[in-house]
Coordinates of C-alpha atoms and ligand atoms in Angstrom, one line a residue:
X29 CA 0.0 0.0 0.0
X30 CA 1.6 3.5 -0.9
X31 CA 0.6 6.6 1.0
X32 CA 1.8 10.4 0.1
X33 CA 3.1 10.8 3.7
X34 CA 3.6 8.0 6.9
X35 CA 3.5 9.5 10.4
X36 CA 5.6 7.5 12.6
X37 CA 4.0 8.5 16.3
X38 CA -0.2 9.9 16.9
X39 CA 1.0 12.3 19.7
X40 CA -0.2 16.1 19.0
X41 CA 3.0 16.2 16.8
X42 CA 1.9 13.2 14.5
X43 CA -1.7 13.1 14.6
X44 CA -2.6 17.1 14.1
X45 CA 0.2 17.0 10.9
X46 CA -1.9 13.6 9.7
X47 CA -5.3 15.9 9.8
X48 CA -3.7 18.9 8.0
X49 CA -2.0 16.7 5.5
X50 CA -5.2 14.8 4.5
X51 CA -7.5 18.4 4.5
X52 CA -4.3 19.3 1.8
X53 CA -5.8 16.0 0.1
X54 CA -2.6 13.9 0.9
X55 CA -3.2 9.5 1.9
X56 CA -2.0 9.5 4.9
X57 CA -1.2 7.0 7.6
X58 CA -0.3 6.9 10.9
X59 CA 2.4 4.2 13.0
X60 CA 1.4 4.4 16.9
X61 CA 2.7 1.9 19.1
X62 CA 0.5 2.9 22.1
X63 CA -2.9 0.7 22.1
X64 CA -4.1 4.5 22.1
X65 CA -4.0 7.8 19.8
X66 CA -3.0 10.6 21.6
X67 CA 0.5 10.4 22.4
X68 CA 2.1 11.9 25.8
X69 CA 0.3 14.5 25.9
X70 CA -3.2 12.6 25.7
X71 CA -2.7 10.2 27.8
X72 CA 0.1 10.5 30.0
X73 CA 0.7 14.4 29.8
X74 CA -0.7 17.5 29.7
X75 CA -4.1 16.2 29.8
X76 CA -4.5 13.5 32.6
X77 CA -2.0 16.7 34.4
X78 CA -4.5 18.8 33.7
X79 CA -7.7 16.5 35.4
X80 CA -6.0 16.3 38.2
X81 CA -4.7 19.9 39.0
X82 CA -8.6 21.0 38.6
X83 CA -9.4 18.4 40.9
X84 CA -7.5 19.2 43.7
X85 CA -7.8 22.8 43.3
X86 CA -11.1 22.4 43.8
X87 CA -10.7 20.6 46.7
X88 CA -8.3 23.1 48.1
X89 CA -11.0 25.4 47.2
X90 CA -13.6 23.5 49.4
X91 CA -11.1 23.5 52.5
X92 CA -9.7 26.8 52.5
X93 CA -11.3 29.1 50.1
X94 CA -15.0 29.0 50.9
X95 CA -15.3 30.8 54.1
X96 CA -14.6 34.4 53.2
X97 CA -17.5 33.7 50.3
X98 CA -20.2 33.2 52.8
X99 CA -20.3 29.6 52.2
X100 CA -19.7 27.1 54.8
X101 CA -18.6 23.7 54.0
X102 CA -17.5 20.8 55.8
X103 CA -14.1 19.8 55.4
X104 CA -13.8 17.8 52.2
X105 CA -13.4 14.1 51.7
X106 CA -10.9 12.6 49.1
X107 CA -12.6 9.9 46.8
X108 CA -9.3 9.1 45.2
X109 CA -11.1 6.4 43.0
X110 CA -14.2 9.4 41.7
X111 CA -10.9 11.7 41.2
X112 CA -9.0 9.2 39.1
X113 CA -12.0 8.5 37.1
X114 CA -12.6 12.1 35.8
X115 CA -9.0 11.8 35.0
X116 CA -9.3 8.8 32.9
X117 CA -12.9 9.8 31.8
X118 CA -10.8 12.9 30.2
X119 CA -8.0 11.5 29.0
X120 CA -10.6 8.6 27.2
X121 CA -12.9 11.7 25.4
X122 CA -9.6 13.3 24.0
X123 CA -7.9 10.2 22.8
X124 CA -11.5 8.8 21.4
X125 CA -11.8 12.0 19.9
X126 CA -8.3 11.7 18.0
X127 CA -9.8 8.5 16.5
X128 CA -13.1 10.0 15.1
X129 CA -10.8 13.1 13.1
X130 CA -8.8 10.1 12.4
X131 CA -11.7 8.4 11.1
X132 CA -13.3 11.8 9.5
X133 CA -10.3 12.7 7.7
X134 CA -9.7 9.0 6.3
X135 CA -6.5 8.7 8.2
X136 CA -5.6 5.4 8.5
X137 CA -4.0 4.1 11.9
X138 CA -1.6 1.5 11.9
X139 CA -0.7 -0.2 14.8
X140 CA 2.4 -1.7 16.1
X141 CA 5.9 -0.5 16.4
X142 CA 7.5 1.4 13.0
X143 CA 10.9 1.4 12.0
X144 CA 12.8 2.5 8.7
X145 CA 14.6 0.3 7.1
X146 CA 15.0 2.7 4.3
X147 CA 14.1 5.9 2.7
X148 CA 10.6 5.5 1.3
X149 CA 9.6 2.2 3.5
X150 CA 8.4 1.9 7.4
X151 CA 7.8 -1.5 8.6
X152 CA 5.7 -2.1 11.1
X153 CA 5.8 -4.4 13.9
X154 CA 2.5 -5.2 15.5
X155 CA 2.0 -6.6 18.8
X156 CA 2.2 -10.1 17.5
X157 CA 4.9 -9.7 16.0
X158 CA 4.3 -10.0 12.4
X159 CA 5.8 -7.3 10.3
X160 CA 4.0 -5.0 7.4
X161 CA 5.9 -3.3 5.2
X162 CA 4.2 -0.2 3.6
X163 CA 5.3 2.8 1.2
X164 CA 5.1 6.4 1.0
X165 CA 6.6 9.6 -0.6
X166 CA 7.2 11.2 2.6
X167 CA 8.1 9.5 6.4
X168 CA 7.5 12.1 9.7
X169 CA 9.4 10.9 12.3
X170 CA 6.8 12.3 15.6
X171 CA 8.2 10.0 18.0
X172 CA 8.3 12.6 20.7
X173 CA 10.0 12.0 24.1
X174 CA 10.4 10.0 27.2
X175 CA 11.3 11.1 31.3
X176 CA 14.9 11.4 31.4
X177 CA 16.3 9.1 34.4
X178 CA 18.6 10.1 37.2
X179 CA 21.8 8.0 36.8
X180 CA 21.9 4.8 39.1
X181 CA 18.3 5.9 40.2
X182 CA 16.0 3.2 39.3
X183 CA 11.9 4.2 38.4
X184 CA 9.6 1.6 39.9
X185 CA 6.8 3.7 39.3
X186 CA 6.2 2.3 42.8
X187 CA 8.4 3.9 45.6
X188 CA 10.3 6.1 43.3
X189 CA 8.2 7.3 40.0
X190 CA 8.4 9.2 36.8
X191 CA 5.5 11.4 36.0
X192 CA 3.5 8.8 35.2
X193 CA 3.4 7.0 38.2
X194 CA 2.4 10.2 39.7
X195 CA -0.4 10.2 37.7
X196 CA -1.9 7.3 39.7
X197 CA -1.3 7.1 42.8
X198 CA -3.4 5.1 45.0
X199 CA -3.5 8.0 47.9
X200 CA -1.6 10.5 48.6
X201 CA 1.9 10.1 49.6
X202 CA 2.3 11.0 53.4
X203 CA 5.7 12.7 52.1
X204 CA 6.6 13.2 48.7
X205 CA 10.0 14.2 47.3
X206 CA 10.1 16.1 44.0
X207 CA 13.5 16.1 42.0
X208 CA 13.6 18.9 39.7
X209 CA 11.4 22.4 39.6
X210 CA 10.3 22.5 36.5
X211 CA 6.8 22.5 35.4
X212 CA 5.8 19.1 35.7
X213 CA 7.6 18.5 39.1
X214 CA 5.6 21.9 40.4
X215 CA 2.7 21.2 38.7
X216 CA 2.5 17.1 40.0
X217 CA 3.8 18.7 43.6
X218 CA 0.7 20.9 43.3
X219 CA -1.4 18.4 43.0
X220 CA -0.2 16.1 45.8
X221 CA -0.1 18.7 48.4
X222 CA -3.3 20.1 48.2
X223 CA -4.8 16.7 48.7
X224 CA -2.4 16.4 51.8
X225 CA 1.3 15.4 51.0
X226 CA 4.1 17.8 52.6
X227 CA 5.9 18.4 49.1
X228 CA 9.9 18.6 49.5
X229 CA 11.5 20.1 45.9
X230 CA 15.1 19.2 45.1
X231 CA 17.0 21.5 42.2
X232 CA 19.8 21.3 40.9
X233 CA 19.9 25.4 40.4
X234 CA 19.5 27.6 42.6
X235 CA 15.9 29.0 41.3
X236 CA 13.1 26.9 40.2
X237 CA 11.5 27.1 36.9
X238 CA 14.5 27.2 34.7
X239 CA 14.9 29.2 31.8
X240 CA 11.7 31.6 32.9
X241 CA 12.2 35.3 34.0
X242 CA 13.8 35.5 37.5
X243 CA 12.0 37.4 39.2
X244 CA 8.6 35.7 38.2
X245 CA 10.5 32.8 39.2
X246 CA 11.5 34.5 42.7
X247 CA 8.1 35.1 43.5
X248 CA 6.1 32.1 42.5
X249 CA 8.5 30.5 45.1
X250 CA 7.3 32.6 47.7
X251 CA 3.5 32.0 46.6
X252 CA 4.5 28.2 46.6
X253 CA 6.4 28.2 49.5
X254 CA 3.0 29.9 51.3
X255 CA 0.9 26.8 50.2
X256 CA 3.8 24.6 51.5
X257 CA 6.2 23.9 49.6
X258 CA 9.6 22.8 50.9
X259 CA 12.4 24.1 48.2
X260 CA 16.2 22.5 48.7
X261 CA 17.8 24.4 45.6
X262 CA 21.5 24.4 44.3
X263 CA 21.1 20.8 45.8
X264 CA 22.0 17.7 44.1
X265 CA 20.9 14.3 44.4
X266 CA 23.8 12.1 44.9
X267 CA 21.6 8.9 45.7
X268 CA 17.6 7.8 46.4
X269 CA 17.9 4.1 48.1
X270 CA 14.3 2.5 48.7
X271 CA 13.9 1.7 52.8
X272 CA 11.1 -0.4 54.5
X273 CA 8.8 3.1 54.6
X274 CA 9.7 4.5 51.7
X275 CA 12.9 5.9 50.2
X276 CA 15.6 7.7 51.6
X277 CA 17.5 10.7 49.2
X278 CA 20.7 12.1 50.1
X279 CA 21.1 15.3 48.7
X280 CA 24.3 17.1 48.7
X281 CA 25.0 21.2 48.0
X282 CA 26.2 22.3 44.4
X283 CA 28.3 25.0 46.1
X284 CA 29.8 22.0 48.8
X285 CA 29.5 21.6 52.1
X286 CA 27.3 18.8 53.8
X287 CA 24.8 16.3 52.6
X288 CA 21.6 16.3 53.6
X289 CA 19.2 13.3 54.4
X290 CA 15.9 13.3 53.4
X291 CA 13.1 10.5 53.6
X292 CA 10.1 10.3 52.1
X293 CA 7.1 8.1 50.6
X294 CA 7.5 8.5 47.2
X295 CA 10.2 10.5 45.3
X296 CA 9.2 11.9 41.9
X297 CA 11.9 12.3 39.2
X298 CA 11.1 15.1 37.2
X299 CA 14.3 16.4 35.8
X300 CA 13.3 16.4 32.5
X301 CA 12.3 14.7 29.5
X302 CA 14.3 13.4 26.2
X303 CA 14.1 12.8 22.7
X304 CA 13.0 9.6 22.2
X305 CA 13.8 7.9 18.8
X306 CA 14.3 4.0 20.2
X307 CA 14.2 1.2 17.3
X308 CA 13.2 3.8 14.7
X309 CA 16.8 2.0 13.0
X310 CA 18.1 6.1 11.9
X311 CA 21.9 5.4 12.4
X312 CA 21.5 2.9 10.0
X313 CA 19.6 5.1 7.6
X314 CA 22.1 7.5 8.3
X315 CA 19.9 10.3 10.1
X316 CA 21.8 12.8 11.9
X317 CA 21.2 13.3 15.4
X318 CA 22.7 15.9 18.1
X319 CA 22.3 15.3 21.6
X320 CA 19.9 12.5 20.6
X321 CA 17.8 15.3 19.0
X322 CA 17.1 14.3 15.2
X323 CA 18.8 17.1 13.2
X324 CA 16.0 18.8 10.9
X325 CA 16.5 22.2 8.9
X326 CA 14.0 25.2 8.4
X327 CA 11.4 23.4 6.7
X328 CA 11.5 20.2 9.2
X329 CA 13.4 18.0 6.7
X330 CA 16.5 15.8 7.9
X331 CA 19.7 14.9 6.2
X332 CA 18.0 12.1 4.6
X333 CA 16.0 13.1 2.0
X334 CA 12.0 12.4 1.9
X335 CA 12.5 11.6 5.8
X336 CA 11.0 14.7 8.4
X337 CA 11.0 15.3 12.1
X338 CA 8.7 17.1 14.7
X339 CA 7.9 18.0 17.8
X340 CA 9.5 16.5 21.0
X341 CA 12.1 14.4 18.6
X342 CA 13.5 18.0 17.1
X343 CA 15.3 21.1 18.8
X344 CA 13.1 23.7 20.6
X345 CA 10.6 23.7 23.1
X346 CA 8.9 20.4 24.4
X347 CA 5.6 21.5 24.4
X348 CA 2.3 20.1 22.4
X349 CA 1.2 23.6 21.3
X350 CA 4.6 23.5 19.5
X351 CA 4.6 20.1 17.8
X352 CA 1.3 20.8 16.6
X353 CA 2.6 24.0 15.2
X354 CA 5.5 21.7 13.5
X355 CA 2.8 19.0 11.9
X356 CA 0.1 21.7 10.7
X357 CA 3.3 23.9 9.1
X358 CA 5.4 20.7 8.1
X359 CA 2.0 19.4 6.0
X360 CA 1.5 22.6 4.2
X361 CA 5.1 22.5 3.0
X362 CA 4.9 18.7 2.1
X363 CA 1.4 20.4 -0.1
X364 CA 3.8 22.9 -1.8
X365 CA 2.8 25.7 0.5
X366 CA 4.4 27.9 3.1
X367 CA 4.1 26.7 6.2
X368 CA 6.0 28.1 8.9
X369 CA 6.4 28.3 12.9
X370 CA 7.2 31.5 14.7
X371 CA 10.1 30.0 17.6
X372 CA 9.9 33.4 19.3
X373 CA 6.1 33.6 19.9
X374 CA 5.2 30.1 21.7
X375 CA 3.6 30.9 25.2
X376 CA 4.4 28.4 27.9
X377 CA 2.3 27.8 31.1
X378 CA 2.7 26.3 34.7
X379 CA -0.8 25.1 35.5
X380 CA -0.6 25.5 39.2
X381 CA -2.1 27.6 40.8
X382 CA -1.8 31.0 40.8
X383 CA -0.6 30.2 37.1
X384 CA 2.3 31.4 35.3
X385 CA 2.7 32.4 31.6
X386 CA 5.2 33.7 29.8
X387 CA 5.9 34.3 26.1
X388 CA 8.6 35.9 24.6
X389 CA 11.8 37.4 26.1
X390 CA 12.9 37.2 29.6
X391 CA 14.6 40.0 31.2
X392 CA 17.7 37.9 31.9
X393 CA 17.6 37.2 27.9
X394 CA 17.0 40.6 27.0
X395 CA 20.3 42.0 29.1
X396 CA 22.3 38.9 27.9
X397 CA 21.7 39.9 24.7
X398 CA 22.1 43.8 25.3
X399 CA 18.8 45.0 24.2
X400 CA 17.3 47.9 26.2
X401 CA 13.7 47.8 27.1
X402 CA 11.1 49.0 29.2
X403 CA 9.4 47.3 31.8
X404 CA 5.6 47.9 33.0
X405 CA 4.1 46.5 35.7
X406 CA 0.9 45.6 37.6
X407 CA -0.2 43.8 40.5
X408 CA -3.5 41.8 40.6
X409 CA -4.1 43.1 44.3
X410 CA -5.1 46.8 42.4
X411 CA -7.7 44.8 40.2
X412 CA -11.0 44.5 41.1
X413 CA -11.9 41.6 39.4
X414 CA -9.5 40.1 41.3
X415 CA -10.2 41.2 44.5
X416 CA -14.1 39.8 43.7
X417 CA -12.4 36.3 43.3
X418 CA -10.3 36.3 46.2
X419 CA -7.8 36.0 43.4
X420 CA -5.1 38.7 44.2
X421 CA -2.1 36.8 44.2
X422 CA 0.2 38.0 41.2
X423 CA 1.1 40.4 38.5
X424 CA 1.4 40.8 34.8
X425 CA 4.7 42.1 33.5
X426 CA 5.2 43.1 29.7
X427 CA 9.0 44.2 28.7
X428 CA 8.9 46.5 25.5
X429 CA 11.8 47.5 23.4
X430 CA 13.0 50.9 24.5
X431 CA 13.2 52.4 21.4
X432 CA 10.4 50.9 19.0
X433 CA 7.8 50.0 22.7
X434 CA 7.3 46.5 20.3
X435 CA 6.6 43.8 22.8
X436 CA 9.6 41.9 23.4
X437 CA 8.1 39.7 26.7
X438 CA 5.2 39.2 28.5
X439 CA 4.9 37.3 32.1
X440 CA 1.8 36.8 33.9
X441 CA 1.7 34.8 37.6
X442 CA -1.9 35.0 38.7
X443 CA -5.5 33.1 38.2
X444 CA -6.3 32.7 34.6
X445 CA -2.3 33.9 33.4
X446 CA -2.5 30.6 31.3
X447 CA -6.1 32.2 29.2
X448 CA -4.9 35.9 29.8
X449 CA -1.3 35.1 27.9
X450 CA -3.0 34.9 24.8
X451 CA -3.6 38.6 24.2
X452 CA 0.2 38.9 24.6
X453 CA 1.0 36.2 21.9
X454 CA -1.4 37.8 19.4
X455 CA -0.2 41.2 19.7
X456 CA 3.4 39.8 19.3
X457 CA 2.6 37.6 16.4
X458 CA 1.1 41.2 14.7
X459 CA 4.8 43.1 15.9
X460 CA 2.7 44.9 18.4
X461 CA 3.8 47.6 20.7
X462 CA 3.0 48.0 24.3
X463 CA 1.4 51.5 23.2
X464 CA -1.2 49.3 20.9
X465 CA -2.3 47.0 24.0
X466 CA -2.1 50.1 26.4
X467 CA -4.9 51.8 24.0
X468 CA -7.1 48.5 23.2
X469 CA -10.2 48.6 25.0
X470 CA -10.6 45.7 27.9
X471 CA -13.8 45.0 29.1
X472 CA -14.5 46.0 33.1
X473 CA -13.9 44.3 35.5
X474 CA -11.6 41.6 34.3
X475 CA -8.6 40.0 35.1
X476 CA -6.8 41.4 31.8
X477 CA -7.6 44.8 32.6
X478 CA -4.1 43.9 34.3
X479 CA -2.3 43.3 31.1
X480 CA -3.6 46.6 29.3
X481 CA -2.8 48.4 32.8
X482 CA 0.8 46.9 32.7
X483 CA 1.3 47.8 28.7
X484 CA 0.1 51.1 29.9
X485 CA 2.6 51.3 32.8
X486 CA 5.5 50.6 30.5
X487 CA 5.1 54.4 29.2
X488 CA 4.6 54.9 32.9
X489 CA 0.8 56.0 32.9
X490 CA -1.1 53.0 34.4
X491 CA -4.3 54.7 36.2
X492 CA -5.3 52.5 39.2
X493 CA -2.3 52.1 41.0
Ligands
FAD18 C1 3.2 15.0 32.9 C2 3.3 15.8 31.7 C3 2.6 17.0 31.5 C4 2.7 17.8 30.4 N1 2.0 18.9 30.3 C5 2.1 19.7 29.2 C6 1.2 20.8 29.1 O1 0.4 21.2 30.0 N2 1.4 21.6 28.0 C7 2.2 21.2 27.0 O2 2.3 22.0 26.0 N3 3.0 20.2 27.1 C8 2.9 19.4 28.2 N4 3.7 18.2 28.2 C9 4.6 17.9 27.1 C10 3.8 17.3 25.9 O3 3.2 16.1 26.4 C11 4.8 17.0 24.8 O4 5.5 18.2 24.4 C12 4.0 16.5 23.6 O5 3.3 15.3 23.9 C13 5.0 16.2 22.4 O6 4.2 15.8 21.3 P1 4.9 14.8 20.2 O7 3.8 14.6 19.2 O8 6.2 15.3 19.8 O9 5.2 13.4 21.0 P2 4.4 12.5 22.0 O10 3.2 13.1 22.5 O11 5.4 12.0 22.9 O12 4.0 11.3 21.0 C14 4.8 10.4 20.4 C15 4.1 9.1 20.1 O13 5.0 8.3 19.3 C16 4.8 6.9 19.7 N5 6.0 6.2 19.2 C17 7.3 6.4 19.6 N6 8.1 5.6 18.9 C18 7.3 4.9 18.0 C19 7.6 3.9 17.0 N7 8.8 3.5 16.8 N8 6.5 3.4 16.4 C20 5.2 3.8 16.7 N9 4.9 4.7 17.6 C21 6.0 5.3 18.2 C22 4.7 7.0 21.2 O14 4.0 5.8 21.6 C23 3.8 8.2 21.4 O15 2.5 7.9 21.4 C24 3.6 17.4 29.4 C25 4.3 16.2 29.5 C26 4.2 15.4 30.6 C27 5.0 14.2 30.7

C-alpha cells in the first residue's frame, strides 16, 4: 500500500500534521505503538495533568477558600477512585476523539511499532509480531519523548516514580520528594499537596523554573512556598535508596558543604524529558542526530532526503502547542505551501495555581543579549476583578523594546495567566507595541484589565495604581 506521507507516532506532533495533510488532500497513515492515539500529551501528559490539577484545586478550594465567600462547607473528603476517574474519563474523550478526526479525515492508523529500514519504506511491527511493510513519498518521524532518568536511580513507578506514576497514585503520599522544579515536578507537587502530601523540591539550580524570568520565578517561590512547599535548591541528588517506609534521598549542595538526608514516601523524578527515537533503526539510515535530538533544517526535513521530524524528537521547546505547530506547518510544506512556525512567539504555562505564563523574552535574555527595554508593571491586588475572586495573588509584566515600545516579553503569575497570555501572543505575532495593548479597549472588570494596565505602565501611565 503507498501513502503520500507515513507519520511514525499519533501524539499532538503526528496526529494534528496527519489531519492537515489529509485536509491538503494527501493519503495518509499513521504508526502508533501505544494501544491508544493521543500520544504523551493525551494520555500520560498534559491532559490527565490537567484533570488532576482541577481536581485538587477544587478541593483546596472546598477547604480553604470558601469561608470568606459566605459559604460554609465541611471539610472535604478525598474519593481518590471518583478523582482518578474524571482523570481517565478525560484522557478517554480526548484520545477517542483523535480517533473519530482520524476516522473523519480518512487517516488510517496503523498499529504496532515502525521502524525504517529505508528511505521511502516503514515496517511495522505489530503486537504479535508479524511485520508490514508499507510505502510512502514522505516519512515524519513524531516519535516525541520519554522522562529522562537520574543516573543509578532506578523508576519503579512504585516507591520512586516518573511522572507517570504520579499520575496514579493510590493515595496521597504522606511525604513526597520532587527532584527537579520545572513544570511538571511543580505542577505534580501541586497536586499532591493540596490533597495532603508535605511536598519537598530538590533542584539542581538555585531557582526553580529554569529558563523563565527570575523574578517571576522568585516570587512564585514565595507563593509556593506559602501553600507549603519545601524548596532544597542548588542541591544535588547524589543517591535515592528505597527503605522499609519508603525511600531515603541524600542530597548534597552544588556550592559544597554537607549532605543532607531526606526520607520520604515517594520520590518523583522530574528532571526532564528526552528525545525519544528507540528502534526507529536512523543510524542505520544514516539520520543525523545531536544530543539524541534528530537534526532537521528550516522546513523540518532531515539529512536524509523524503524523511522529516517534529515535535518533541527535534530542537526547541517540548511543548504540544509547539509540535502541533511543526505538523500543521510541516504538511502545508509537504502540499507545496508555506508553512511556517514562529520560535519566538510560543507561550508556555505552569498550570498551578496561581498560574504562570510567559511568552517571549525574559529580562535575563533581554540583558544577555544587550537589548534595552522598558518594563511595565501591575499587580493583581489593584484589580478588582481580582479582588471579587479572592484571586489577588500576582502580577502581569510586559518588557517592550526601549526604542520601538514593540513587545519583546510578557509574564503573567496570577488566576487565569495561562487564558490571559493569549492577548500577549497575538499582539506579538502582529509586531505589536505596548502602546497598541495600552490603547485596546478591555472589558470591566476583568482580570486582563491587568495586562492593558501593565502595557500602559510601561510608558509609565497606568491609572489604578
Ligand atoms: C506530565 C506531563 C505534563 C505535560 N503537560 C504539558 C502541558 O500542559 N502543555 C504542553 O504543551 N506540554 C505538556 N507536556 C509535554 C507534551 O506532552 C509534549 O510536548 C508533547 O506530547 C509532544 O508531542 P509529540 O507529538 O512530539 O510526541 P508524543 O506526544 O510523545 O507522542 C509520540 C508518540 O509516538 C509513539 N511512538 C514512539 N516511537 C514509536 C515507534 N517506533 N513506532 C510507533 N509509535 C511510536 C509513542 O508511543 C507516542 O504515542 C507534558 C508532558 C508530561 C509528561
Amino acid at each position: 500500500m503507498a501513502y503520500d506521507v507515513i507519520i511514525i507516532g499519533s501524539g499532538p506532533g503526528g496526529y494534528v500534521c496527519a489531519i492537515r495533510a489529509a485536509q491538503l488532500g494527501m493519503k495518509v497513515a499513521v504508526v502508533e505503538k501505544r494501544p491508544k492515539l493521543g500520544g504523551t500529551c493525551l494520555n500520560i501528559g498534559c491532559i490527565p495533568s490537567k484533570a488532576l490539577l482541577y481536581a485538587s484545586e477544587m478541593f483546596a478550594e472546598a477547604a480553604h477558600g470558601m469561608a470568606p465567600l459566605g459559604i460554609v462547607v465541611g471539610p472535604p473528603k478525598l474519593d481518590i477512585a471518583a478523582l482518578m476517574k474524571h482523570k481517565d474519563d478525560t484522557v478517554a474523550a480526548n484520545v477517542n476523539g483523535v480517533a473519530y478526526l482520524f476516522k473523519k479525515n480518512k487517516i488510517e492508523w496503523v498499529a504496532g511499532e515502525g521502524r525504517i529500514p529505508v528511505a521511502g519504506q516503514v515496517v511495522v511491527k505489530a503486537g504479535d509480531g508479524k511485520e508490514t511493510t508499507l510505502e510512502a513519498k514522505h516519512i515524519i518521524i513524531a516519535t516525541g519523548s520519554d522522562v529522562a532518568r537520574l543516573p543509578g536511580v532506578e523508576i519503579d513507578e512504585n516507591t520512586i516514580v516518573s511522572s507517570t506514576g504520579a499520575l496514579s497514585f493510590a493515595k496521597p503520599p504522606a511525604k513526597l520528594l520532587v527532584v527537579g522544579a520545572g513544570v511538571i515536578g511543580l505542577e505534580l507537587g501541586s497536586v499532591w499537596g493540596r490533597l495532603g502530601s508535605e511536598v519537598t523540591v530538590v533542584e539542581f539550580l538555585d531557582r526553580i523554573l529554569p529558563g523563565m524570568d527570575g523574578e517571576v520565578a522568585k516570587q512564585f517561590q514565595r507563593m509556593l512556598e506559602k501553600q507549603g512547599f519545601k524548596f532544597h535548591l542548588g542541591h544535588k541528588v547524589a543517591s535515592v535508596a528505597k527503605t522499609a517506609a519508603g525511600a531515603k534521598a541524600t542530597i548534597e549542595p552544588t556550592a559544597g558543604g554537607a549532605s543532607i538526608e531526606l526520607e520520604a514516601d515517594v520520590v518523583l523524578v522530574a528532571i526532564g524529558r528526552r528525545p525519544y527515537t528507540e528502534s526507529l533503526g536512523l543510524e542505520a539510515l544514516g539520520v543525523a542526530t545531536e544530543r539524541g535530538q534528530v537534526v532537521i533544517d528550516a522546513h523540518f526535513a532531515t539529512n536524509v532526503p523524503g524523511i522529516y521530524a517534529i515535535g518533541d524528537v527535534v530542537r526547541g521547546p517540548m511543548l504540544a502547542h509547539k509540535a502541533e505547530d511543526e505538523g500543521v506547518a510541516l504538511a502545508e510544506i509537504l502540499a507545496g505551501q508555506a508553512g511556517h512556525v514562529n520560535y519566538g512567539v510560543i507561550p508556555s504555562v505552569v498550570y498551578t495555581s496561581p498560574e504562570v505564563a510567559v511568552v517571549g523574552k525574559s529580562e535575563e535574555e533581554l540583558k544577555a543579549a544587550g537589548v534595552a527595554y522598558h518594563v511595565g508593571k501591575f499587580p493583581f491586588t489593584a484589580n478588582g476583578r481580582a479582588r471579587a475572586m479572592r484571586h489577588t495573588e500576582g502580577f502581569v509584566k510586559i518588557l517592550a523594546d526601549a526604542a520601538t515600545d514593540r513587545v519583546l516579553g510578557a509574564h503573567i503569575v496570577g488566576f487565569g495567566a495561562g487564558e490571559m497570555i493569549h492577548e500577549a501572543v497575538v499582539l506579538m505575532e502582529f509586531g505589536g507595541s505596548a502602546e497598541d495593548l495600552a490603547r485596546t479597549c478591555h472589558a470591566h472588570p476583568t482580570m486582563s484589565e491587568a495586562v492593558k494596565e501593565a502595557a500602559m505602565a510601561v510608558a509609565k501611565r497606568s491609572i489604578h495604581i
